[in-house]
XYZ file of C-alpha atoms in Angstrom:
630
model
C -1.555 17.911 24.921
C -3.626 21.056 25.295
C -7.069 20.628 26.785
C -8.567 21.402 23.375
C -7.166 18.027 22.282
C -9.227 16.003 24.764
C -11.021 14.505 21.779
C -7.708 12.748 20.966
C -6.919 11.582 24.507
C -10.477 10.567 25.371
C -12.660 10.121 22.270
C -15.030 7.798 24.157
C -15.776 10.693 26.525
C -17.011 12.722 23.540
C -19.124 9.793 22.291
C -20.611 9.053 25.719
C -21.422 12.725 26.238
C -23.423 12.792 23.005
C -25.082 9.477 23.923
C -26.097 10.863 27.327
C -27.552 13.956 25.671
C -29.632 11.782 23.356
C -31.537 10.238 26.297
C -33.665 13.378 26.586
C -33.995 13.710 22.807
C -34.300 10.272 21.159
C -34.354 11.813 17.663
C -31.106 13.735 18.091
C -29.165 11.537 15.650
C -26.254 11.379 18.077
C -24.406 8.609 16.204
C -24.125 10.648 12.985
C -23.196 13.733 15.019
C -20.407 11.823 16.778
C -18.923 10.662 13.462
C -19.252 14.185 12.008
C -17.580 15.685 15.097
C -14.359 13.746 14.529
C -14.498 14.215 10.774
C -14.762 17.989 11.237
C -11.939 18.038 13.787
C -9.658 16.148 11.394
C -10.353 18.599 8.565
C -8.057 21.045 10.328
C -4.876 21.396 8.283
C -2.602 20.235 11.116
C -5.028 17.991 13.018
C -3.874 14.738 11.417
C -0.327 15.400 12.676
C -1.563 15.571 16.294
C -2.952 12.022 16.208
C -0.359 9.306 17.006
C 0.117 6.610 14.368
C 0.245 2.855 14.872
C 2.703 2.776 11.959
C 5.284 4.883 13.832
C 4.731 4.393 17.541
C 5.110 1.006 19.309
C 1.865 -0.221 20.775
C 2.967 -0.025 24.422
C 3.583 3.725 23.950
C -0.041 4.389 23.029
C -2.783 5.120 25.521
C -5.642 2.592 25.450
C -8.983 4.064 24.321
C -7.269 7.098 22.779
C -7.638 8.246 19.177
C -4.953 6.809 16.887
C -4.493 6.472 13.140
C -3.313 3.566 11.013
C -2.087 3.679 7.399
C -3.091 0.324 6.014
C -4.382 -2.019 3.341
C -7.556 -4.070 3.816
C -6.113 -7.594 3.605
C -9.269 -9.520 4.570
C -12.894 -8.929 5.467
C -14.385 -11.082 8.209
C -18.059 -11.871 8.771
C -20.176 -9.185 10.461
C -20.541 -9.463 14.227
C -23.209 -8.420 16.726
C -22.500 -6.275 19.780
C -24.455 -4.474 22.494
C -25.024 -1.011 21.055
C -26.961 0.064 24.140
C -27.146 -1.860 27.425
C -28.202 -1.269 31.023
C -26.063 -1.720 34.131
C -27.208 -2.161 37.724
C -25.258 -0.668 40.610
C -24.897 -3.563 43.111
C -25.106 -1.257 46.155
C -27.844 1.214 45.160
C -29.606 -0.994 42.559
C -29.768 2.084 40.326
C -29.997 1.376 36.602
C -27.906 3.313 34.080
C -28.052 3.139 30.282
C -24.605 2.700 28.676
C -23.286 3.076 25.143
C -21.478 0.020 23.754
C -20.373 1.561 20.485
C -16.608 1.806 19.755
C -15.889 -0.671 22.590
C -14.963 -4.339 22.812
C -15.854 -4.938 26.467
C -18.954 -3.837 28.405
C -19.016 -2.317 31.894
C -19.527 -4.571 34.916
C -23.018 -5.304 36.145
C -24.825 -5.659 32.816
C -28.535 -6.391 33.162
C -28.945 -9.152 30.563
C -32.734 -9.166 31.068
C -33.186 -5.454 30.409
C -35.729 -4.495 27.791
C -33.614 -1.469 26.871
C -30.782 -3.518 25.383
C -30.159 -2.716 21.705
C -28.185 -5.211 19.613
C -26.293 -3.691 16.704
C -24.076 -4.983 13.909
C -20.549 -4.057 12.863
C -18.062 -5.306 10.289
C -14.444 -6.371 10.949
C -11.585 -5.766 8.504
C -8.165 -7.338 8.935
C -5.728 -4.592 7.981
C -1.954 -4.684 7.475
C 0.619 -1.948 6.795
C 0.719 -1.024 3.104
C 2.875 -3.749 1.474
C 6.213 -2.644 0.055
C 5.971 0.890 1.449
C 9.274 2.650 0.744
C 11.507 3.668 3.689
C 11.394 7.350 2.653
C 7.577 7.277 2.934
C 7.711 5.869 6.468
C 10.319 8.457 7.483
C 8.400 11.348 5.973
C 5.156 10.388 7.722
C 7.028 9.840 10.985
C 8.825 13.189 10.827
C 5.647 15.140 10.072
C 3.999 13.843 13.249
C 3.623 16.317 16.114
C 2.414 13.728 18.619
C 4.000 13.340 22.029
C 3.267 9.989 23.613
C 4.377 8.283 26.803
C 4.395 4.546 27.487
C 1.295 2.985 28.952
C 3.451 1.421 31.683
C 4.768 3.442 34.632
C 8.137 3.721 32.904
C 9.032 7.185 31.535
C 11.331 7.137 28.485
C 13.919 9.740 27.565
C 12.142 10.372 24.264
C 8.567 10.311 23.163
C 8.409 8.287 19.991
C 10.169 5.346 18.423
C 9.519 3.618 15.130
C 8.797 -0.051 14.574
C 12.067 -0.358 12.628
C 14.010 0.719 15.742
C 11.866 -1.563 17.884
C 12.922 -4.517 15.737
C 16.578 -3.512 15.693
C 16.718 -3.931 19.477
C 16.885 -7.685 18.776
C 20.628 -7.184 18.371
C 20.905 -5.927 21.976
C 19.791 -8.831 24.207
C 20.645 -7.011 27.423
C 17.692 -4.674 26.823
C 14.185 -5.965 27.289
C 11.725 -5.022 24.601
C 8.155 -5.405 23.423
C 7.694 -8.459 21.183
C 7.597 -7.028 17.697
C 4.604 -7.428 15.446
C 6.170 -8.790 12.313
C 8.468 -11.482 10.968
C 12.131 -10.849 11.657
C 14.430 -10.294 8.711
C 17.542 -8.209 8.180
C 16.608 -5.025 6.362
C 18.565 -1.907 5.596
C 17.767 0.959 7.936
C 17.081 4.272 6.219
C 17.371 6.387 9.318
C 16.884 10.087 9.836
C 18.895 11.572 12.678
C 16.423 14.394 13.266
C 13.463 12.054 13.619
C 14.988 9.061 15.410
C 16.743 9.617 18.727
C 18.064 7.103 21.186
C 16.100 6.088 24.231
C 16.254 3.604 27.054
C 13.927 0.653 26.557
C 10.713 0.307 28.501
C 10.466 -3.077 30.186
C 7.998 -5.348 28.463
C 5.149 -6.839 30.411
C 4.095 -9.007 27.485
C 5.047 -12.675 27.559
C 3.325 -13.706 24.367
C 5.621 -13.827 21.395
C 4.539 -12.797 17.926
C 6.690 -15.520 16.421
C 3.948 -18.170 16.617
C 1.275 -15.816 15.260
C 1.045 -15.481 11.500
C 0.247 -11.812 10.855
C -0.556 -12.646 7.217
C 1.556 -9.908 5.588
C 1.515 -10.212 1.764
C 5.279 -9.629 1.433
C 8.102 -11.321 3.336
C 10.144 -9.232 5.782
C 7.419 -6.647 6.440
C 7.363 -4.871 9.818
C 4.713 -3.111 11.817
C 1.389 -4.058 13.401
C -1.638 -5.661 11.883
C -5.008 -4.522 13.160
C -8.613 -5.644 13.450
C -10.598 -2.590 12.349
C -14.214 -2.454 13.514
C -16.440 -0.585 11.044
C -19.823 0.792 12.078
C -21.139 2.706 9.068
C -21.113 2.257 5.287
C -18.825 -0.763 5.286
C -20.114 -1.660 1.806
C -18.186 1.362 0.484
C -14.864 -0.373 1.274
C -13.266 -3.048 -0.891
C -10.580 -5.651 -0.385
C -7.101 -4.155 -1.029
C -8.252 -0.562 -0.499
C -5.572 1.631 1.091
C -6.810 3.841 3.916
C -5.730 6.021 6.773
C -8.068 4.893 9.548
C -8.757 7.102 12.579
C -10.301 5.241 15.475
C -10.406 4.284 19.141
C -7.544 1.986 20.150
C -8.621 -1.093 22.096
C -6.001 -3.373 23.660
C -8.002 -4.690 26.610
C -6.409 -7.800 28.201
C -9.961 -9.072 28.651
C -10.048 -9.780 24.901
C -7.250 -12.323 25.260
C -8.949 -13.877 28.302
C -12.249 -14.192 26.413
C -10.450 -15.775 23.466
C -8.784 -18.320 25.764
C -12.136 -19.145 27.372
C -13.719 -19.689 23.958
C -10.758 -21.806 22.906
C -11.022 -23.987 26.014
C -14.797 -24.360 25.802
C -14.627 -25.354 22.133
C -12.513 -28.365 23.134
C -15.368 -29.607 25.341
C -18.110 -29.104 22.775
C -19.101 -31.473 20.032
C -17.427 -30.090 16.836
C -20.799 -30.264 15.092
C -22.299 -27.950 17.725
C -19.437 -25.442 17.748
C -19.938 -22.510 15.401
C -16.195 -21.774 15.112
C -13.218 -24.082 14.826
C -10.302 -23.589 17.208
C -8.187 -22.418 14.292
C -10.806 -19.833 13.311
C -10.970 -18.550 16.877
C -7.185 -18.100 16.969
C -7.207 -16.166 13.692
C -10.271 -14.020 14.440
C -9.470 -13.376 18.125
C -5.673 -12.969 18.339
C -4.093 -11.397 21.468
C -4.872 -7.672 21.528
C -1.264 -6.990 22.548
C -0.136 -8.271 19.142
C -3.140 -7.439 16.956
C -4.870 -4.391 18.487
C -8.491 -3.495 17.734
C -9.265 -0.144 16.147
C -12.843 1.135 16.242
C -13.203 3.296 13.147
C -14.469 6.854 13.569
C -13.251 8.136 10.200
C -11.326 6.699 7.246
C -9.509 8.661 4.563
C -8.778 6.898 1.237
C -5.125 7.087 0.131
C -5.077 7.393 -3.667
C -1.298 7.885 -3.865
C 0.298 7.400 -0.387
C 2.846 10.132 -1.091
C 3.315 12.186 2.112
C 4.960 15.015 0.133
C 1.653 15.833 -1.595
C -1.162 17.740 0.145
C -3.600 15.501 2.012
C -6.492 17.117 0.130
C -7.233 16.176 -3.490
C -4.965 17.938 -5.977
C -7.883 19.567 -7.790
C -8.851 21.136 -4.440
C -5.340 22.543 -3.973
C -4.939 24.870 -6.943
C -1.861 26.740 -5.688
C 0.165 23.551 -5.195
C -0.970 22.094 -8.526
C -0.222 25.221 -10.561
C 3.253 25.650 -9.064
C 4.040 21.961 -9.643
C 2.801 22.053 -13.248
C 4.975 25.093 -13.900
C 8.092 23.173 -12.831
C 7.307 19.810 -14.424
C 9.260 20.315 -17.642
C 12.427 21.351 -15.782
C 12.090 18.573 -13.183
C 11.586 16.092 -16.016
C 14.869 17.211 -17.601
C 16.690 16.681 -14.289
C 15.054 13.283 -13.739
C 15.897 12.222 -17.283
C 19.565 13.095 -16.730
C 19.581 11.166 -13.431
C 17.965 8.042 -14.912
C 20.256 8.227 -17.955
C 23.243 7.890 -15.601
C 21.479 5.056 -13.761
C 20.850 3.233 -17.070
C 24.539 3.480 -18.000
C 24.154 6.454 -20.323
C 21.108 5.191 -22.278
C 18.898 8.293 -22.673
C 16.210 6.495 -24.720
C 15.736 3.811 -22.060
C 15.540 6.601 -19.454
C 12.741 8.270 -21.479
C 10.717 5.071 -21.472
C 11.406 4.440 -17.782
C 9.888 7.841 -16.930
C 6.799 6.990 -19.017
C 6.510 3.674 -17.213
C 6.813 5.249 -13.748
C 3.935 7.694 -14.363
C 1.607 5.165 -16.026
C -1.585 4.027 -14.320
C -4.825 2.279 -15.254
C -7.200 5.231 -15.577
C -10.187 3.320 -16.984
C -11.386 -0.081 -18.170
C -13.207 -0.809 -21.409
C -14.884 -4.189 -21.014
C -11.930 -6.329 -19.863
C -9.215 -4.087 -21.348
C -7.326 -1.905 -18.822
C -6.507 1.488 -20.345
C -3.329 3.353 -19.404
C -1.097 0.455 -18.307
C 2.462 0.501 -19.633
C 4.460 -2.582 -18.673
C 8.082 -2.054 -19.675
C 10.550 -4.840 -20.496
C 14.075 -3.501 -20.035
C 16.176 -6.159 -21.784
C 19.944 -6.348 -22.096
C 20.452 -5.788 -18.345
C 23.939 -6.699 -17.052
C 23.906 -10.020 -15.202
C 27.506 -10.187 -13.992
C 26.852 -7.884 -11.022
C 24.008 -6.832 -8.744
C 22.877 -4.229 -11.289
C 19.177 -5.133 -11.211
C 19.118 -5.132 -7.407
C 20.685 -1.657 -7.308
C 18.312 -0.463 -10.049
C 15.338 -1.520 -7.934
C 16.767 0.270 -4.874
C 17.020 3.476 -6.918
C 13.410 3.116 -8.152
C 12.373 2.410 -4.559
C 13.789 5.832 -3.608
C 11.418 7.468 -6.133
C 8.060 5.685 -5.688
C 5.881 5.251 -2.569
C 5.528 1.445 -2.825
C 7.585 -1.190 -4.604
C 8.555 -4.844 -4.488
C 11.347 -6.714 -6.255
C 10.434 -10.285 -7.170
C 13.513 -12.316 -8.028
C 12.330 -14.804 -10.649
C 14.735 -17.552 -9.660
C 13.638 -21.113 -10.345
C 13.293 -21.756 -6.612
C 11.095 -18.688 -6.078
C 8.863 -19.493 -9.039
C 8.371 -23.066 -7.820
C 7.814 -22.193 -4.154
C 6.341 -18.702 -3.758
C 2.639 -18.213 -3.198
C 1.811 -15.264 -5.418
C -1.979 -15.587 -5.327
C -4.038 -15.147 -2.124
C -5.898 -18.315 -1.159
C -8.968 -18.882 0.994
C -8.395 -21.027 4.073
C -11.834 -22.433 4.923
C -10.652 -24.064 8.166
C -9.490 -20.759 9.663
C -12.051 -18.812 7.598
C -9.531 -16.284 6.348
C -7.809 -15.190 3.152
C -4.160 -16.274 3.250
C -2.235 -13.466 1.565
C 0.026 -13.830 -1.475
C 2.844 -11.684 -2.855
C 0.526 -10.143 -5.481
C -1.933 -8.768 -2.913
C -0.570 -5.263 -3.405
C -1.861 -1.704 -3.156
C -2.763 0.226 -6.297
C 0.153 1.903 -8.125
C 2.723 -0.374 -6.482
C 5.852 -0.750 -8.632
C 6.468 -4.465 -9.169
C 10.043 -5.110 -10.312
C 10.342 -8.559 -11.920
C 14.006 -9.574 -12.011
C 14.167 -12.149 -14.792
C 17.981 -12.043 -14.860
C 17.844 -14.421 -11.870
C 16.025 -17.131 -13.852
C 18.343 -20.065 -14.438
C 17.993 -23.287 -16.413
C 15.787 -25.938 -14.863
C 12.287 -27.345 -14.715
C 9.261 -25.327 -13.639
C 6.870 -27.495 -11.641
C 3.091 -27.068 -11.498
C 3.354 -24.165 -9.032
C 6.024 -22.486 -11.182
C 3.911 -22.713 -14.334
C 0.894 -21.371 -12.423
C 2.957 -18.453 -11.088
C 4.262 -17.543 -14.558
C 0.690 -17.672 -15.915
C -0.495 -15.465 -13.031
C 2.195 -12.865 -13.770
C 1.237 -12.914 -17.457
C -2.438 -12.319 -16.628
C -1.487 -9.508 -14.234
C 0.517 -7.783 -16.982
C -2.032 -8.283 -19.777
C -5.294 -7.718 -17.910
C -4.286 -6.050 -14.627
C -6.149 -8.651 -12.614
C -5.284 -11.436 -10.173
C -7.505 -14.516 -9.809
C -7.680 -15.311 -6.086
C -7.904 -19.001 -5.214
C -11.119 -19.967 -3.401
C -10.446 -23.711 -3.778
C -13.646 -24.561 -5.621
C -13.536 -21.517 -7.860
C -11.400 -18.494 -8.693
C -12.486 -14.919 -8.059
C -11.166 -12.117 -10.237
C -9.793 -9.034 -8.476
C -8.833 -6.061 -10.683
C -5.601 -4.309 -9.762
C -3.412 -1.391 -10.863
C 0.218 -2.463 -10.567
C 3.147 -0.989 -12.520
C 5.200 -3.924 -13.760
C 8.825 -3.444 -14.831
C 10.607 -6.533 -16.193
C 14.413 -6.561 -16.146
C 15.791 -9.326 -18.368
C 18.889 -10.370 -20.287
C 17.110 -11.261 -23.529
C 13.499 -10.583 -24.425
C 11.265 -11.492 -21.474
C 9.282 -14.717 -21.465
C 6.429 -12.605 -20.043
C 4.262 -10.273 -22.152
C 4.887 -6.521 -22.036
C 3.491 -3.352 -23.586
C 6.910 -2.143 -24.638
C 10.408 -3.620 -24.891
C 13.513 -1.421 -24.777
C 16.919 -2.976 -25.326
C 19.446 -1.369 -22.999
C 22.437 0.075 -24.875
C 25.042 1.141 -22.279
C 27.180 4.118 -23.323
C 29.536 3.706 -20.371
C 31.236 0.580 -19.029
C 32.225 1.230 -15.402
C 34.623 -1.378 -13.950
C 32.437 -1.665 -10.838
C 28.743 -1.165 -11.609
C 27.677 -1.185 -7.952
C 30.128 1.566 -7.003
C 29.084 3.549 -10.095
C 25.362 3.389 -9.216
C 26.118 4.180 -5.568
C 28.011 7.307 -6.630
C 25.217 8.355 -9.023
C 22.657 8.046 -6.227
C 24.629 9.772 -3.473
C 25.082 12.983 -5.482
C 21.291 13.450 -5.410
C 20.261 15.606 -2.465
C 17.141 14.740 -0.470
C 15.446 17.909 -1.755
C 16.161 16.855 -5.342
C 14.780 13.370 -4.708
C 11.664 14.947 -3.160
C 11.131 16.958 -6.349
C 11.304 13.731 -8.366
C 8.866 11.999 -5.994
C 6.322 14.820 -6.211
C 6.733 14.998 -10.003
C 6.032 11.275 -10.538
C 2.959 11.242 -8.271
C 1.444 14.415 -9.750
C 2.013 13.298 -13.362
C 0.165 10.062 -12.617
C -2.904 11.852 -11.227
C -3.379 14.429 -14.011
C -6.443 14.287 -16.262
C -5.844 14.002 -20.007
C -7.851 14.611 -23.152
C -7.443 14.760 -26.945
C -9.225 17.460 -28.952
C -11.298 16.582 -32.024
C -8.796 18.424 -34.216
C -5.817 16.377 -33.002
C -7.858 13.150 -33.143
C -8.571 13.828 -36.848
C -4.879 14.575 -37.478
C -3.831 11.299 -35.788
C -6.370 9.322 -37.852
C -5.133 10.912 -41.101
C -1.532 10.222 -40.122
C -2.353 6.564 -39.459
C -4.055 6.233 -42.849
C -1.038 7.811 -44.591
C 1.376 5.425 -42.853
C -0.747 2.449 -43.886
C -0.855 3.729 -47.492
C 2.926 3.753 -47.808
C 3.311 0.280 -46.293
C 0.285 -1.638 -44.919
C 2.625 -3.858 -42.871
C 4.478 -0.936 -41.288
C 1.923 -0.233 -38.539
C -0.872 -2.290 -37.016
C -3.804 -1.356 -34.799
C -1.735 -2.597 -31.833
C 1.127 -0.281 -32.852
C -1.303 2.642 -33.053
C -2.633 1.841 -29.574
C 0.916 1.818 -28.176
C 1.702 5.098 -29.969
C -1.352 6.725 -28.404
C -0.313 5.451 -24.928
C 3.235 6.773 -25.428
C 1.885 10.134 -26.662
C -0.410 10.393 -23.636
C 2.389 9.628 -21.170
C 4.824 11.956 -22.959
C 2.332 14.813 -22.696
C 1.623 14.158 -19.010
C 5.359 13.898 -18.270
C 5.689 17.492 -19.496
C 2.697 18.684 -17.458
C 0.478 18.948 -20.555
C -3.049 17.614 -20.125
C -3.929 17.611 -23.839
C -2.184 16.072 -26.834
C -0.622 18.549 -29.258
C 0.662 17.911 -32.802
C 4.215 18.360 -31.511
C 3.559 15.789 -28.787
C 2.282 13.312 -31.376
C 5.355 13.801 -33.594
C 7.669 13.386 -30.607
C 5.941 10.114 -29.651
C 6.377 8.842 -33.222
C 10.064 9.817 -33.134
C 10.989 7.963 -29.934
C 8.947 4.922 -31.018
C 10.882 4.902 -34.297
C 14.184 4.997 -32.370
C 13.032 2.156 -30.124
C 11.803 -0.123 -32.925
C 14.932 0.470 -35.022
C 17.030 -0.530 -32.007
C 14.956 -3.709 -31.661
C 15.431 -4.500 -35.379
C 19.187 -4.038 -35.007
C 19.206 -6.486 -32.119
C 17.286 -9.035 -34.186
C 19.922 -8.876 -36.905
C 22.718 -9.291 -34.348
C 20.983 -12.037 -32.373
C 18.788 -13.999 -34.724
C 17.235 -16.148 -32.018
C 15.845 -13.162 -30.107
C 12.250 -12.499 -31.179
């Protein structure tokens, strides 16, 4: 690293320099200046690529007390804690007293004068953060490849390459002759989506850690997730953060072994104390003070909200990047045509279903009116083939297009056993995660084709009810034992079913295959492989941009829509209800945005009416064929 990047290698040096300067000028506001210093440095267009990421680089390859970043979701918020903001040390040989800064640190210097009148106690908040649940492999690869960091292991070992991802770290389990760092997540076989340019082979660094992560529950919302979890220490404006926010946190990495020693001392002493006198239970101490080698501490200097988590879009807000937005809007109609053709092949030649799938993929809750979420568009794709792994392959294709997704197989066993809703554990004083603790705009793929005959138990009924409430109200009621707490969410739900779903939806489209390939899996594999990575990137940018566009309806078009509704009701009062009108307006909005149009035109309204007529007539045909399908 060039010397100009010392603020990355030694951020505490910058902080301590400003603290030392404040001793001659008590009103210097050094704390705000320190935070602004790093914020200004990171505004540089390329600066964020210089900072190593906990998501990409194994922990033992990162320098303690250096500046790192972490792309994460706030899974839990612990109680505030007190720390020594300013303290005084005494040199044992000279007896000289020196004021020290305790901010952005976990452990004080030796020789603290506990009786000093200059000690300042301060408060900070702790967030338990996990990697963004369901993050797609292409997102991880893209972030990893854009990094310009060059790191070396914190041991004396020198590797033959500088960076290695957590996925590769976990894959070393298959090579027992090589020692490795204990990985920070539950082991499960997952498909590697490698990139030869970004991932190169290296010889393993010997691990000095003896503690295994296997006994430590990292509390990931989804099974099979990899990567580190982190205790993020927040010093300013922690009230501005909410549970389930997605952030890119920049902070000082703390992995001091003293943290583990302190935790063990507290654990041992708690066994000797009367439980009534002990403030924390042993279980709470284990959860709140895990080994720093497995759950590192990150002292936040700056946090950037992640509204979309698409690394292909500029890091700045789209409205602040006019050139990118204008060029993207100019191509949206042509990209939409290409995406429609691709999804038509994926949906076995059904162009109408492909139209509605595009509308679903760009939908988002843009506002709430009382309890009603506006903008959601849950799609029930019925008539899905069940004889093969069609739904599984369909989810994999959607996963290649969106930043975050999760496929929930609605088998009887899963419904009766899975914990979908986060639950408060009062013994450990933490929120135990559930599968529905997801980031905003996550694509949730509910595979109802896996539901077989059998009896739903109490948990199964509760899970079905929870999914119904998520779809209808875009909220999840977290379980706090004595009461439930409502958490609003913004999750795109796609239901794949054989008949009409037992869950509610905003729109049902019956799949009508126009092709009947002898091997569906081979057919979908061939459809996907013909798409180049550059073409897929165009689709990914298109879907994210369409979701973020503003939209409005002029007074003139509003009057035309109202008149049209009155005319339709005149001809046949039963032909269209207020609910039908609401769905038409949602479809018209999404159709306009899918073409890069931010206002509704008369043509857009007529096109929405046309595809809705095609969809409803298809549904009526299915009713006549299959009388028991509602």
